[in-house]
Every structure is written in C-alpha cells, then in structure tokens.
mmCIF file of N, CA and C in Angstrom:
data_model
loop_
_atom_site.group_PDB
_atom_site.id
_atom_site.type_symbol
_atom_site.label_atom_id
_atom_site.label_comp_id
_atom_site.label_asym_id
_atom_site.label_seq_id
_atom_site.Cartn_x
_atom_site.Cartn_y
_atom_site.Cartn_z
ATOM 1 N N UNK A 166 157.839 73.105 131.543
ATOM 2 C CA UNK A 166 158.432 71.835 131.193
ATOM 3 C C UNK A 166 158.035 71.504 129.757
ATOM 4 N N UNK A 167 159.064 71.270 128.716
ATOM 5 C CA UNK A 167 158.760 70.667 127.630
ATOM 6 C C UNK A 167 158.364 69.592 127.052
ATOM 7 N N UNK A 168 158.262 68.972 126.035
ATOM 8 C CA UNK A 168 157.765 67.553 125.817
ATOM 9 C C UNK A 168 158.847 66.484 125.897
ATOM 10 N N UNK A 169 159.538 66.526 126.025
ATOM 11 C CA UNK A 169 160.951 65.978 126.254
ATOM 12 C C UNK A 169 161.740 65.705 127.159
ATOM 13 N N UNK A 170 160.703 66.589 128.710
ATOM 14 C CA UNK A 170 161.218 66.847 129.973
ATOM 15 C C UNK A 170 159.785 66.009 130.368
ATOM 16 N N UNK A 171 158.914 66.246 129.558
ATOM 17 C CA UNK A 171 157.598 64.891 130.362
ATOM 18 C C UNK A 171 158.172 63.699 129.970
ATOM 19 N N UNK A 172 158.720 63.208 129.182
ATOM 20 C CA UNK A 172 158.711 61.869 128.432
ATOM 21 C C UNK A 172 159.874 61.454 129.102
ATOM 22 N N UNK A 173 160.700 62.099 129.625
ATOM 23 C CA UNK A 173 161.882 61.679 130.587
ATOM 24 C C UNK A 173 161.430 61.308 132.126
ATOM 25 N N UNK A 174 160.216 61.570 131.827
ATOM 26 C CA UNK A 174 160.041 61.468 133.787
ATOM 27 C C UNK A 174 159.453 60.193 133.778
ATOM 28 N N UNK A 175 160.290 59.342 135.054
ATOM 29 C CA UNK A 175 159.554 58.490 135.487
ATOM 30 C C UNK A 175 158.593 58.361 136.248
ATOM 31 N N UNK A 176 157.728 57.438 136.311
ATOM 32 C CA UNK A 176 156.491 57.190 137.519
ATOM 33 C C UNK A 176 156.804 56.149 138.622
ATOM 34 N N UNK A 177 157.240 56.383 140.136
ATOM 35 C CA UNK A 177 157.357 56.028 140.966
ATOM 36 C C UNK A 177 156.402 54.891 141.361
ATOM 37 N N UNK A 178 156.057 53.165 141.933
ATOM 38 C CA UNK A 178 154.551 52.807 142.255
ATOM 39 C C UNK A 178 153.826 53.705 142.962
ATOM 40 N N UNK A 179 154.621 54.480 144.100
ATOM 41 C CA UNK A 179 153.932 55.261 145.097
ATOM 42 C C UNK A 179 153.530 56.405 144.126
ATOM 43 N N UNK A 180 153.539 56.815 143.217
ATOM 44 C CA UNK A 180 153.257 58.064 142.318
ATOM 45 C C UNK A 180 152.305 57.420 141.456
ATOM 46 N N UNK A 181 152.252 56.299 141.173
ATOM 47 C CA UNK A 181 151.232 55.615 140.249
ATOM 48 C C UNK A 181 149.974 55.845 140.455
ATOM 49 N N UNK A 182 150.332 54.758 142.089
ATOM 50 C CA UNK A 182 148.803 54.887 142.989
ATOM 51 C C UNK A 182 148.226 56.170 143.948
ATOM 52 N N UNK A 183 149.020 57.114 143.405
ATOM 53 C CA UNK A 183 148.600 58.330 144.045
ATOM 54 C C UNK A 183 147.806 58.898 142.906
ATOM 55 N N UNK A 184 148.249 58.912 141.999
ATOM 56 C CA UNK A 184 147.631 60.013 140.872
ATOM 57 C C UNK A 184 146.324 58.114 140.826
ATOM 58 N N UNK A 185 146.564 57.096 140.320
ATOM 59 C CA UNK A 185 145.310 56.298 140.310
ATOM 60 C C UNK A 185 144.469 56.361 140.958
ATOM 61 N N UNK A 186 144.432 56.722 142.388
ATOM 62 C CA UNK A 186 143.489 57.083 143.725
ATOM 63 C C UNK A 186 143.247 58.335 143.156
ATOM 64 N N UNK A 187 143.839 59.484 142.811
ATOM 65 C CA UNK A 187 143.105 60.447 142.577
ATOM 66 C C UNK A 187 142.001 60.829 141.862
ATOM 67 N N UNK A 188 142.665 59.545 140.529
ATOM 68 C CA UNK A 188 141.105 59.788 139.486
ATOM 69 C C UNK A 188 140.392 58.557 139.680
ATOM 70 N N UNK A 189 140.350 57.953 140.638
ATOM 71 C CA UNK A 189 139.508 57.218 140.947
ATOM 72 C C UNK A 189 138.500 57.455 142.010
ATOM 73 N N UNK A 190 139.063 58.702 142.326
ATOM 74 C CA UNK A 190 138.172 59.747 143.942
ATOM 75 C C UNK A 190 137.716 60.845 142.444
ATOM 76 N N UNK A 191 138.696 61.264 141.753
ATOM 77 C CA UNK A 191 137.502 62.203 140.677
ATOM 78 C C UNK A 191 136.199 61.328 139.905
ATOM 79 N N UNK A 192 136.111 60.138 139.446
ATOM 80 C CA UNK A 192 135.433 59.111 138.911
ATOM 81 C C UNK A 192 134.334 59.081 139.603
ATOM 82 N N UNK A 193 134.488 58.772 141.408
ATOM 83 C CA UNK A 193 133.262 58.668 142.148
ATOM 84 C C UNK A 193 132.919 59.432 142.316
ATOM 85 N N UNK A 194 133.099 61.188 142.368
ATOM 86 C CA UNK A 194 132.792 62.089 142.622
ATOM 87 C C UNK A 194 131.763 62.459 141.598
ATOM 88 N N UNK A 195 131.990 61.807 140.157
ATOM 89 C CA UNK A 195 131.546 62.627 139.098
ATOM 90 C C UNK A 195 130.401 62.135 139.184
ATOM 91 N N UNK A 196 130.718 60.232 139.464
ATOM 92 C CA UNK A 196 129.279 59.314 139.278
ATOM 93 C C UNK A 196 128.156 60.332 140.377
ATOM 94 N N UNK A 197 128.736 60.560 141.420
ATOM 95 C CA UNK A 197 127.724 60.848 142.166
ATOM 96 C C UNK A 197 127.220 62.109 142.610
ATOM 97 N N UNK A 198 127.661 63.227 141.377
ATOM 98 C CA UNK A 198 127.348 64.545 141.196
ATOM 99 C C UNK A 198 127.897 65.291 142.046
ATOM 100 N N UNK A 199 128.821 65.143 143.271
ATOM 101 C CA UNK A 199 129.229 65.814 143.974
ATOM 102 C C UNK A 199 130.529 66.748 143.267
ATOM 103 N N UNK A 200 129.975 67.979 142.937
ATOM 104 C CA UNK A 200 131.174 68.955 142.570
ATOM 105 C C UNK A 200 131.861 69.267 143.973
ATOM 106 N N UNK A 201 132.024 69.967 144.950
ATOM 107 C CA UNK A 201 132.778 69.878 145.750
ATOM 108 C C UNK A 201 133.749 68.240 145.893
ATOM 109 N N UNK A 202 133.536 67.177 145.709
ATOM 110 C CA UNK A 202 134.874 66.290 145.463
ATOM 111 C C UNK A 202 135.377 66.113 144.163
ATOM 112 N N UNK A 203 134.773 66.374 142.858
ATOM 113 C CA UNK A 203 135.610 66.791 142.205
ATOM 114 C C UNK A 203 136.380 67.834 142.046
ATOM 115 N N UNK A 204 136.071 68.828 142.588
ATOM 116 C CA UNK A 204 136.964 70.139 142.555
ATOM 117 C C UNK A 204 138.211 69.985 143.500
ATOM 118 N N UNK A 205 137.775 69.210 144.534
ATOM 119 C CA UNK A 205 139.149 68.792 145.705
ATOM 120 C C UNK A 205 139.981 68.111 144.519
ATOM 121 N N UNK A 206 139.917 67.515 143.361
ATOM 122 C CA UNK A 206 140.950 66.494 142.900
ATOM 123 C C UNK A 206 141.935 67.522 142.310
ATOM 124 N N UNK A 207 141.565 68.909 141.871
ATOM 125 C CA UNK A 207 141.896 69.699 141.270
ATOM 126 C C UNK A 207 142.875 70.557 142.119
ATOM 127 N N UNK A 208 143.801 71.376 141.347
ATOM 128 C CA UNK A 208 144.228 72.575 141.319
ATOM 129 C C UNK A 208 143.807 73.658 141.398
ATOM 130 N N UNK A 209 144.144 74.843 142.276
ATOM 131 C CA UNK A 209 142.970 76.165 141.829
ATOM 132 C C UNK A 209 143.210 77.118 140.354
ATOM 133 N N UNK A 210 144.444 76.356 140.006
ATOM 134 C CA UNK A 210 144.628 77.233 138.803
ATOM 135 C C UNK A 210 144.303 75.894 137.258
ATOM 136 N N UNK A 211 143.538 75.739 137.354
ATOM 137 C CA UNK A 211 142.593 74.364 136.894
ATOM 138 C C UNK A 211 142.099 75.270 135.291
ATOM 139 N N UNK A 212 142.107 74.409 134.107
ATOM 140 C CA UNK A 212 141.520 74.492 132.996
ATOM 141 C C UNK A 212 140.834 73.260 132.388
ATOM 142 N N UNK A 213 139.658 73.974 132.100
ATOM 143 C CA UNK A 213 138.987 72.844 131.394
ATOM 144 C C UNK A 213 138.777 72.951 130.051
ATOM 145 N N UNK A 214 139.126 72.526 129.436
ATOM 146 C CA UNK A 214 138.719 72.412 127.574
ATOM 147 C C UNK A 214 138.104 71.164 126.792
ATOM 148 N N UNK A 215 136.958 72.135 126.065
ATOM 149 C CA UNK A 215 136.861 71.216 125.058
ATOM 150 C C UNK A 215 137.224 71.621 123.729
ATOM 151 N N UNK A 216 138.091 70.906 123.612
ATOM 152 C CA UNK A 216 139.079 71.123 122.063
ATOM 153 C C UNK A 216 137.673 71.150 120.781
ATOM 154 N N UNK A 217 138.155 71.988 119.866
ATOM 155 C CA UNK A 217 137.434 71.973 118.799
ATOM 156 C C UNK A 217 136.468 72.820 118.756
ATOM 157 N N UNK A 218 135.917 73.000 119.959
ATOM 158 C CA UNK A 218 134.198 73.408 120.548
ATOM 159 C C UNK A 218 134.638 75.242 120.872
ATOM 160 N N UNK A 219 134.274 76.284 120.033
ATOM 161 C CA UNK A 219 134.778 77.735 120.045
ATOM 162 C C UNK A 219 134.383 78.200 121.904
ATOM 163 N N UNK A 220 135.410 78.552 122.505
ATOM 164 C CA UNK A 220 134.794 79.568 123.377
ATOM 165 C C UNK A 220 134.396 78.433 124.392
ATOM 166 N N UNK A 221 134.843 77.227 124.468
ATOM 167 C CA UNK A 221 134.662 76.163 125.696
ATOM 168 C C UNK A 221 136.053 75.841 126.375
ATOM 169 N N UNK A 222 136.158 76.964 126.999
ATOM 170 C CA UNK A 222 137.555 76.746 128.091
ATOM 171 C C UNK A 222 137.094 77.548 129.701
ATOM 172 N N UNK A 223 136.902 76.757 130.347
ATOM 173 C CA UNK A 223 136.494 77.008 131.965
ATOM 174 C C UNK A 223 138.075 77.287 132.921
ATOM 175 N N UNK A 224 138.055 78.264 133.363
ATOM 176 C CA UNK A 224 139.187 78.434 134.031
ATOM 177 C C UNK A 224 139.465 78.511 135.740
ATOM 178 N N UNK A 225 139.897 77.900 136.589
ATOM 179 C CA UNK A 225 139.765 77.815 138.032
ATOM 180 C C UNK A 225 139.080 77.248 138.581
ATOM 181 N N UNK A 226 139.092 76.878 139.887
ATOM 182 C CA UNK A 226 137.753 76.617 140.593
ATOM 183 C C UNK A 226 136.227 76.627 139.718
ATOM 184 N N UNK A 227 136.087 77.869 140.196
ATOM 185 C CA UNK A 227 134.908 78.111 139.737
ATOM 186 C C UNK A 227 134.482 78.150 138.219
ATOM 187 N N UNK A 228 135.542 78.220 137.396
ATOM 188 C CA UNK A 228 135.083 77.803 136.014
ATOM 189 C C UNK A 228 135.049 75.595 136.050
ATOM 190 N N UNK A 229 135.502 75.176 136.742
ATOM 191 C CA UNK A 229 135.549 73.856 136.836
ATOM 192 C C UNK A 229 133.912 73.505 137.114
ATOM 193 N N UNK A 230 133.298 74.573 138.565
ATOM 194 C CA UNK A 230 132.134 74.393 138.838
ATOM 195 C C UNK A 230 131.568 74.348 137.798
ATOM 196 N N UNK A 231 131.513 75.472 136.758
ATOM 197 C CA UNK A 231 130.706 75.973 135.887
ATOM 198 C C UNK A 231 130.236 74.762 134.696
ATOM 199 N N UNK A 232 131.268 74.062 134.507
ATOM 200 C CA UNK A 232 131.717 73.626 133.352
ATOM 201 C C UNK A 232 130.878 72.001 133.757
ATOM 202 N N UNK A 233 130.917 71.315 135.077
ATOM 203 C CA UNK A 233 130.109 70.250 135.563
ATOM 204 C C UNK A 233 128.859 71.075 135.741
ATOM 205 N N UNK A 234 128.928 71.727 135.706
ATOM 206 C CA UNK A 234 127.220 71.799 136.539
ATOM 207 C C UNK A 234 126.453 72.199 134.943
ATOM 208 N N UNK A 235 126.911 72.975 134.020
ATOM 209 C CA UNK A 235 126.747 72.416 132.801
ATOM 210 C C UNK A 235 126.315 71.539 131.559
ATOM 211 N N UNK A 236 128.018 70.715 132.125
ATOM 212 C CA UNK A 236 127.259 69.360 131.836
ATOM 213 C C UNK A 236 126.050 68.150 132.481
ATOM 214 N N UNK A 237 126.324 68.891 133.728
ATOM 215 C CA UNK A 237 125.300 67.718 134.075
ATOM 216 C C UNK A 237 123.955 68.123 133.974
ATOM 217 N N UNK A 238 123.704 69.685 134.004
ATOM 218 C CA UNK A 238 122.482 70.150 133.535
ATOM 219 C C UNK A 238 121.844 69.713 132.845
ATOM 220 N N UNK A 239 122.667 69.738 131.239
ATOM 221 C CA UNK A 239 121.886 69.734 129.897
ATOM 222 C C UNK A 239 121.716 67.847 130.116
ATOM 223 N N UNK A 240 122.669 67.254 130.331
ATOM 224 C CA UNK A 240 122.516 65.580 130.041
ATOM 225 C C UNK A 240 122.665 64.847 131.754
ATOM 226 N N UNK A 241 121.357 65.002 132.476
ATOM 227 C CA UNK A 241 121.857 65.187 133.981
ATOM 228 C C UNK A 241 121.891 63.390 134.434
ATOM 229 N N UNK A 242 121.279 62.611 133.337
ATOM 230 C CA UNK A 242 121.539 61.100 133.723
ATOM 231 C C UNK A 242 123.067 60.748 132.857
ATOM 232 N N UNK A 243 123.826 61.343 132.260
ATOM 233 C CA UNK A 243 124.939 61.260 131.562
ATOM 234 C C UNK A 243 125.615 60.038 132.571
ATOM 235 N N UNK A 244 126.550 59.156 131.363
ATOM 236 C CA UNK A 244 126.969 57.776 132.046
ATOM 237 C C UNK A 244 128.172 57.578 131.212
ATOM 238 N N UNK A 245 129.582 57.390 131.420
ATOM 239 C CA UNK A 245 130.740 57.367 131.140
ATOM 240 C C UNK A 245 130.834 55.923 131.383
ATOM 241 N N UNK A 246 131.079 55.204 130.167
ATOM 242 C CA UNK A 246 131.017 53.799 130.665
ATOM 243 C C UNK A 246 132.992 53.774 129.770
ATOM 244 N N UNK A 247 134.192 53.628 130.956
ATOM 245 C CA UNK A 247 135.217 53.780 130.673
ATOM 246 C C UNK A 247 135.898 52.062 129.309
ATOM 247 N N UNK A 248 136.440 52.989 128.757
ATOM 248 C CA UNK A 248 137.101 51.838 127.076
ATOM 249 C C UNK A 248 138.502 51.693 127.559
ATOM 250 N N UNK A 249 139.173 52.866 127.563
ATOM 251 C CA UNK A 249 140.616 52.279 127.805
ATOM 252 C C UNK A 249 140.966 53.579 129.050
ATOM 253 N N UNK A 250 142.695 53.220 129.517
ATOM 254 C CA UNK A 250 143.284 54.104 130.251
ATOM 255 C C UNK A 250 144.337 54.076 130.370
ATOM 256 N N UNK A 251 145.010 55.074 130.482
ATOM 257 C CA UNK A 251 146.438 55.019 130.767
ATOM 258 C C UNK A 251 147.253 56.062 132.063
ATOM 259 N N UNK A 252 147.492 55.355 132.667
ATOM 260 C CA UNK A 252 148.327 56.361 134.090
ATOM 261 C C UNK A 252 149.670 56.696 133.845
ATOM 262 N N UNK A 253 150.508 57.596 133.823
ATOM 263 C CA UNK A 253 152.091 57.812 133.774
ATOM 264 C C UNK A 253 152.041 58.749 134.327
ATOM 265 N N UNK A 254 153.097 59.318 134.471
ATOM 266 C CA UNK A 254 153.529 60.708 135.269
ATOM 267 C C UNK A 254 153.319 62.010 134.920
ATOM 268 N N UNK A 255 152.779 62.175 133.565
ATOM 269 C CA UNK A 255 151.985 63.365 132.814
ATOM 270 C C UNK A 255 150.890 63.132 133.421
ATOM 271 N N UNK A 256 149.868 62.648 133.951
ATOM 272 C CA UNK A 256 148.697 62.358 134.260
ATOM 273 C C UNK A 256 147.633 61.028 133.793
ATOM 274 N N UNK A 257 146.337 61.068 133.866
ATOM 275 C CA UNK A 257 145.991 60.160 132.824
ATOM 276 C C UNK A 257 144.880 60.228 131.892
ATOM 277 N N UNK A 258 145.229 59.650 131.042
ATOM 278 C CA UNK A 258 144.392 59.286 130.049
ATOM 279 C C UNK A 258 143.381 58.564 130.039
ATOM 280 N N UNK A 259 142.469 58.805 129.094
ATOM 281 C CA UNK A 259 140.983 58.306 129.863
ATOM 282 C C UNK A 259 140.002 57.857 127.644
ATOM 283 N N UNK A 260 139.621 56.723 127.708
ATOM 284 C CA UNK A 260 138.914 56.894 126.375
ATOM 285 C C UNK A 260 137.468 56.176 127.125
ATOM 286 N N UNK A 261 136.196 56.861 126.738
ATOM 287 C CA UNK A 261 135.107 56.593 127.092
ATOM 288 C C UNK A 261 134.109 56.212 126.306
ATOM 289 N N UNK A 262 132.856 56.201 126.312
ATOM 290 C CA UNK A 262 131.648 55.849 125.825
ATOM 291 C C UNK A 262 130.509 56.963 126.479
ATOM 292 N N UNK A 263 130.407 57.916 126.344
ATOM 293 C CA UNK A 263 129.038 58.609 127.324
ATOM 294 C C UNK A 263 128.098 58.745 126.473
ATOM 295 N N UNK A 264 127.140 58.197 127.391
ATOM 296 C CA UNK A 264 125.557 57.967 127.417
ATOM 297 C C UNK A 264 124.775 58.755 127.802
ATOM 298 N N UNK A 265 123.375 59.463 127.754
ATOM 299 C CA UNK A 265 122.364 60.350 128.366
ATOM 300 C C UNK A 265 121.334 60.973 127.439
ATOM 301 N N UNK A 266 120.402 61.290 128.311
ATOM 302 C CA UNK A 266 119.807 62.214 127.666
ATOM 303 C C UNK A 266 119.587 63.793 127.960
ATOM 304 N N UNK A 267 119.762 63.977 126.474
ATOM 305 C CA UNK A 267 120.319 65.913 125.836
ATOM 306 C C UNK A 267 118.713 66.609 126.712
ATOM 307 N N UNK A 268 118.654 66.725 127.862
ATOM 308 C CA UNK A 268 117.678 67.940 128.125
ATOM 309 C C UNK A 268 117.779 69.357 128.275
ATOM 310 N N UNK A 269 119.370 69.623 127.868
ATOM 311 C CA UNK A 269 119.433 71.063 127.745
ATOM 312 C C UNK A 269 120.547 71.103 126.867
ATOM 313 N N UNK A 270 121.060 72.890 126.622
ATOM 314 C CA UNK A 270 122.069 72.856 125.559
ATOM 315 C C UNK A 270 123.082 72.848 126.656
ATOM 316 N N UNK A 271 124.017 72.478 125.410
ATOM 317 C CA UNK A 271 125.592 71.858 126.047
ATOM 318 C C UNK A 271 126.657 72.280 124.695
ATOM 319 N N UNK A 272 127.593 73.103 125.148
ATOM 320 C CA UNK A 272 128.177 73.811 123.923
ATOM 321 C C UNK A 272 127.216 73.943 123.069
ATOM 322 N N UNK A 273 127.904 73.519 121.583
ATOM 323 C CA UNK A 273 126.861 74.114 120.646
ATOM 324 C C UNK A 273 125.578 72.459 119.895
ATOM 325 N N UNK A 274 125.236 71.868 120.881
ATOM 326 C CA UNK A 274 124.601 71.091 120.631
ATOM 327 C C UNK A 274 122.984 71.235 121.743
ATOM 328 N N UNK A 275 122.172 71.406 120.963
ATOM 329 C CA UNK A 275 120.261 71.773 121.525
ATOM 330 C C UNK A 275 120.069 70.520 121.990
ATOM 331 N N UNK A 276 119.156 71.138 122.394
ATOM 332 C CA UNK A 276 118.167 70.306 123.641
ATOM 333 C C UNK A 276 117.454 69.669 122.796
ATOM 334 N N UNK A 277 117.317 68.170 122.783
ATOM 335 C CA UNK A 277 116.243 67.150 122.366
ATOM 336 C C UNK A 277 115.561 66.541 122.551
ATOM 337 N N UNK A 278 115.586 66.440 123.964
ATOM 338 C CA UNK A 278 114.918 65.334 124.677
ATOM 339 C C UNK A 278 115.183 64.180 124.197
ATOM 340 N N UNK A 279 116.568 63.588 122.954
ATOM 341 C CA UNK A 279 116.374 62.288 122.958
ATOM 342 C C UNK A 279 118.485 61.856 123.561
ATOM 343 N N UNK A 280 118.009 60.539 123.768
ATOM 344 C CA UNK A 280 119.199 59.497 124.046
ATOM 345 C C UNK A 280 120.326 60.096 122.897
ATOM 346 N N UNK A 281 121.398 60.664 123.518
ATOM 347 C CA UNK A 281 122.504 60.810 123.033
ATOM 348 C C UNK A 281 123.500 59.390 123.078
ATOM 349 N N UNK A 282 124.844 59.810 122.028
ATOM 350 C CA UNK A 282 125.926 58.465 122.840
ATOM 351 C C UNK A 282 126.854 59.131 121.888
ATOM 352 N N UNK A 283 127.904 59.463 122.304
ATOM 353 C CA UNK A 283 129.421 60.024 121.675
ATOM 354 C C UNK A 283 130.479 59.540 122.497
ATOM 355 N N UNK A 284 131.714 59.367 121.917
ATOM 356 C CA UNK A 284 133.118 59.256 122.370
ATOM 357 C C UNK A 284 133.335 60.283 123.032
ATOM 358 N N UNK A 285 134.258 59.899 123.956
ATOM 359 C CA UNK A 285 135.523 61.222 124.489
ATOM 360 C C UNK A 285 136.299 60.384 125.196
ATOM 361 N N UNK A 286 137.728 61.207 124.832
ATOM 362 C CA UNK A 286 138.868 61.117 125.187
ATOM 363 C C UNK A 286 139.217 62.043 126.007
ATOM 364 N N UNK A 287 139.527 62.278 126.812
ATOM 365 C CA UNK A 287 139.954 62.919 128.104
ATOM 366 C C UNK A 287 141.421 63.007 128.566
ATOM 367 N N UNK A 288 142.430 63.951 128.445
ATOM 368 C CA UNK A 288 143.484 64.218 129.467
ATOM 369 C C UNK A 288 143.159 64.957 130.076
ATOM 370 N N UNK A 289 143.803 64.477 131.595
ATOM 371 C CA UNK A 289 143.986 64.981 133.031
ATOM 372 C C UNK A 289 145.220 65.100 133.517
ATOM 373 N N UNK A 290 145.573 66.077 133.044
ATOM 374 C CA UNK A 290 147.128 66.589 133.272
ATOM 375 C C UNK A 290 147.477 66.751 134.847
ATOM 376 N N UNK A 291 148.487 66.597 135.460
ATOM 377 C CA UNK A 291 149.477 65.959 136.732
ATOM 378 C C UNK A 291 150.147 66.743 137.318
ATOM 379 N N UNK A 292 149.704 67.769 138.520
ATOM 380 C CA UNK A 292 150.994 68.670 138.691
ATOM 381 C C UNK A 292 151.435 67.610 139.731
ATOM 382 N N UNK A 293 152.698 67.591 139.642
ATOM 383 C CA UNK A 293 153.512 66.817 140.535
ATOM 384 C C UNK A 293 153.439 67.415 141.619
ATOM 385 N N UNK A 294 154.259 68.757 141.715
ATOM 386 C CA UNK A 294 154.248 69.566 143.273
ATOM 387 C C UNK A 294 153.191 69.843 144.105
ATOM 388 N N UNK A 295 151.737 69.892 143.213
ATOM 389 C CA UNK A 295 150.255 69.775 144.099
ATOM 390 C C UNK A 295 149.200 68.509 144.040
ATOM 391 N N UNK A 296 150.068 67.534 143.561
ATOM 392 C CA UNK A 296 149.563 66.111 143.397
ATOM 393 C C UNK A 296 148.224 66.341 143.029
ATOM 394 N N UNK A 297 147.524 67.405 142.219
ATOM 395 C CA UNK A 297 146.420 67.295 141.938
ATOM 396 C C UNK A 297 146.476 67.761 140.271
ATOM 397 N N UNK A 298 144.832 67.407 139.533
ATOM 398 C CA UNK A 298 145.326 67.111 138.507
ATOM 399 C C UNK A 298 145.008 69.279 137.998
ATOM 400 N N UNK A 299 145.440 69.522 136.756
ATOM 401 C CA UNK A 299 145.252 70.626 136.262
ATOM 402 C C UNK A 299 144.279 70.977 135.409
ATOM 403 N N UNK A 300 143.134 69.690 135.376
ATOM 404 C CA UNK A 300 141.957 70.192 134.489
ATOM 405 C C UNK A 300 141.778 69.162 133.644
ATOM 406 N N UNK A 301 141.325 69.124 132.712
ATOM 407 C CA UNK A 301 140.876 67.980 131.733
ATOM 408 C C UNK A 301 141.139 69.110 130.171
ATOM 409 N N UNK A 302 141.206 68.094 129.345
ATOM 410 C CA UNK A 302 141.422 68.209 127.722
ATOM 411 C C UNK A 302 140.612 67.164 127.486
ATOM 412 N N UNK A 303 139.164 67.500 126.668
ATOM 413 C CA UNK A 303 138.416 66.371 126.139
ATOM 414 C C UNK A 303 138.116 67.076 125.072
ATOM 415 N N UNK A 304 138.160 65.711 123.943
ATOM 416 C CA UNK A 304 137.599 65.625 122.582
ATOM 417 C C UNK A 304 136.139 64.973 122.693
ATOM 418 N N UNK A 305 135.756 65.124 121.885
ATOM 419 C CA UNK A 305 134.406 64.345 121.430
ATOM 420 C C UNK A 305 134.661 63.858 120.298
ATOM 421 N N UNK A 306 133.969 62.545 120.023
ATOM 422 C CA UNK A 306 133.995 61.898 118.810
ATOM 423 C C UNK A 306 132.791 61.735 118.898
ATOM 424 N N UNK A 307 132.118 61.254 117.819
ATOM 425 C CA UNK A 307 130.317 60.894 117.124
ATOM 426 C C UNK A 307 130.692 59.351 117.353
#
C-alpha cells in the first residue's frame, strides 16, 4: 500500500477503539515489564527500529523480545511520561518524555550510572487484517 492509499483510508469508531485498546494493552504491558503482553500486541512479522542508530533494527517475535529486554536492561527503571498522540488508521503516533537511569549500554550510548532524560517519538504501524500493530519506528531527540 502506498502513501496515498494510507491517507485515503478511513478510521471506523469501532477501528479507533480497537487499535486505542491495543496500545493502551501495549502501554500497560510495557509499564509493567511484561514482554509476553507486549509481544501479544504485535505481529509475528514485527520490526523494530531505531532510526538514525546503525545496526538497530530487531526483527519478529523474538527480535521484539530482544529489543525490550534490552532496553529495559540497560535503563530498567525507564519511565515514558506520554506529550502528545495521535490514533488514525495507519496506526499511532506517540511523542514522549523518557526518564531512567543508564545502568547498562543501550545502542551506542555507555553505562553511567547517572539519570538520563531524552525525547522519542514513536510510530506503531497498523496491520488492519491482523489488528495488531507491526513494530515501532522511534527517534530519539536530546
């Protein structure tokens, strides 16, 4: 599907609050470290990226595992305190605030032992036919 074939699609309410329940069951899942319910929100053919960052793309299931358990390793009190959002029928959009502290490496950023705090922006792309989402696209900002 092209960009022109997303921007044509409408969002149903019943499609709203389906994909909204979904990342709102991925949200609690994340708060509460449970990878098995975030991975249910997912697809098995699931990608995770972090744009910019060389050689940070997790692929499937088990690269999804890889990629939380990861992050929550290196920054394991990490805290997403959500800025804005947006739901449509591409999926949704997500702008954050995360908080923690760096006790291990995480891409190409070392272990400090001190209080981190960076932006990210997050897409969570929408397969319609498996009502689950296809992975995340996050940036980081300073």
């Amino acid at each position: 599907m092209n960009a022109r074939e997303l921007l044509a699609r409408d969002v149903t309410p019943e499609q709203y609050r389906e994909i909204r329940e979904l990342w709102k069951a991925h949200s609690v899942a994340e708060d509460k470290r449970d990878i098995p319910g975030l991975i249910a929100t997912l697809t098995p053919d699931c990608v995770y990226e972090v744009v910019g960052e060389e050689g940070a793309r997790w692929e499937g299931h088990a690269g999804a595992t890889r990629f939380y358990t990861e992050l929550i390793g290196a920054i394991p009190d990490i805290h997403f305190d959500l800025q804005n959002i947006v739901i449509g029928p591409q999926g949704v959009y997500e702008e954050a605030r995360a908080t923690g502290t760096q006790k291990g490496r995480w891409l190409s950023r070392a272990a400090t032992g001190a209080v981190v705090e960076f932006g990210v922006v997050i897409f969570f792309p929408w397969d319609p036919q498996k009502k689950k989402f296809l992975g995340e696209r996050v940036f980081l900002a300073t």
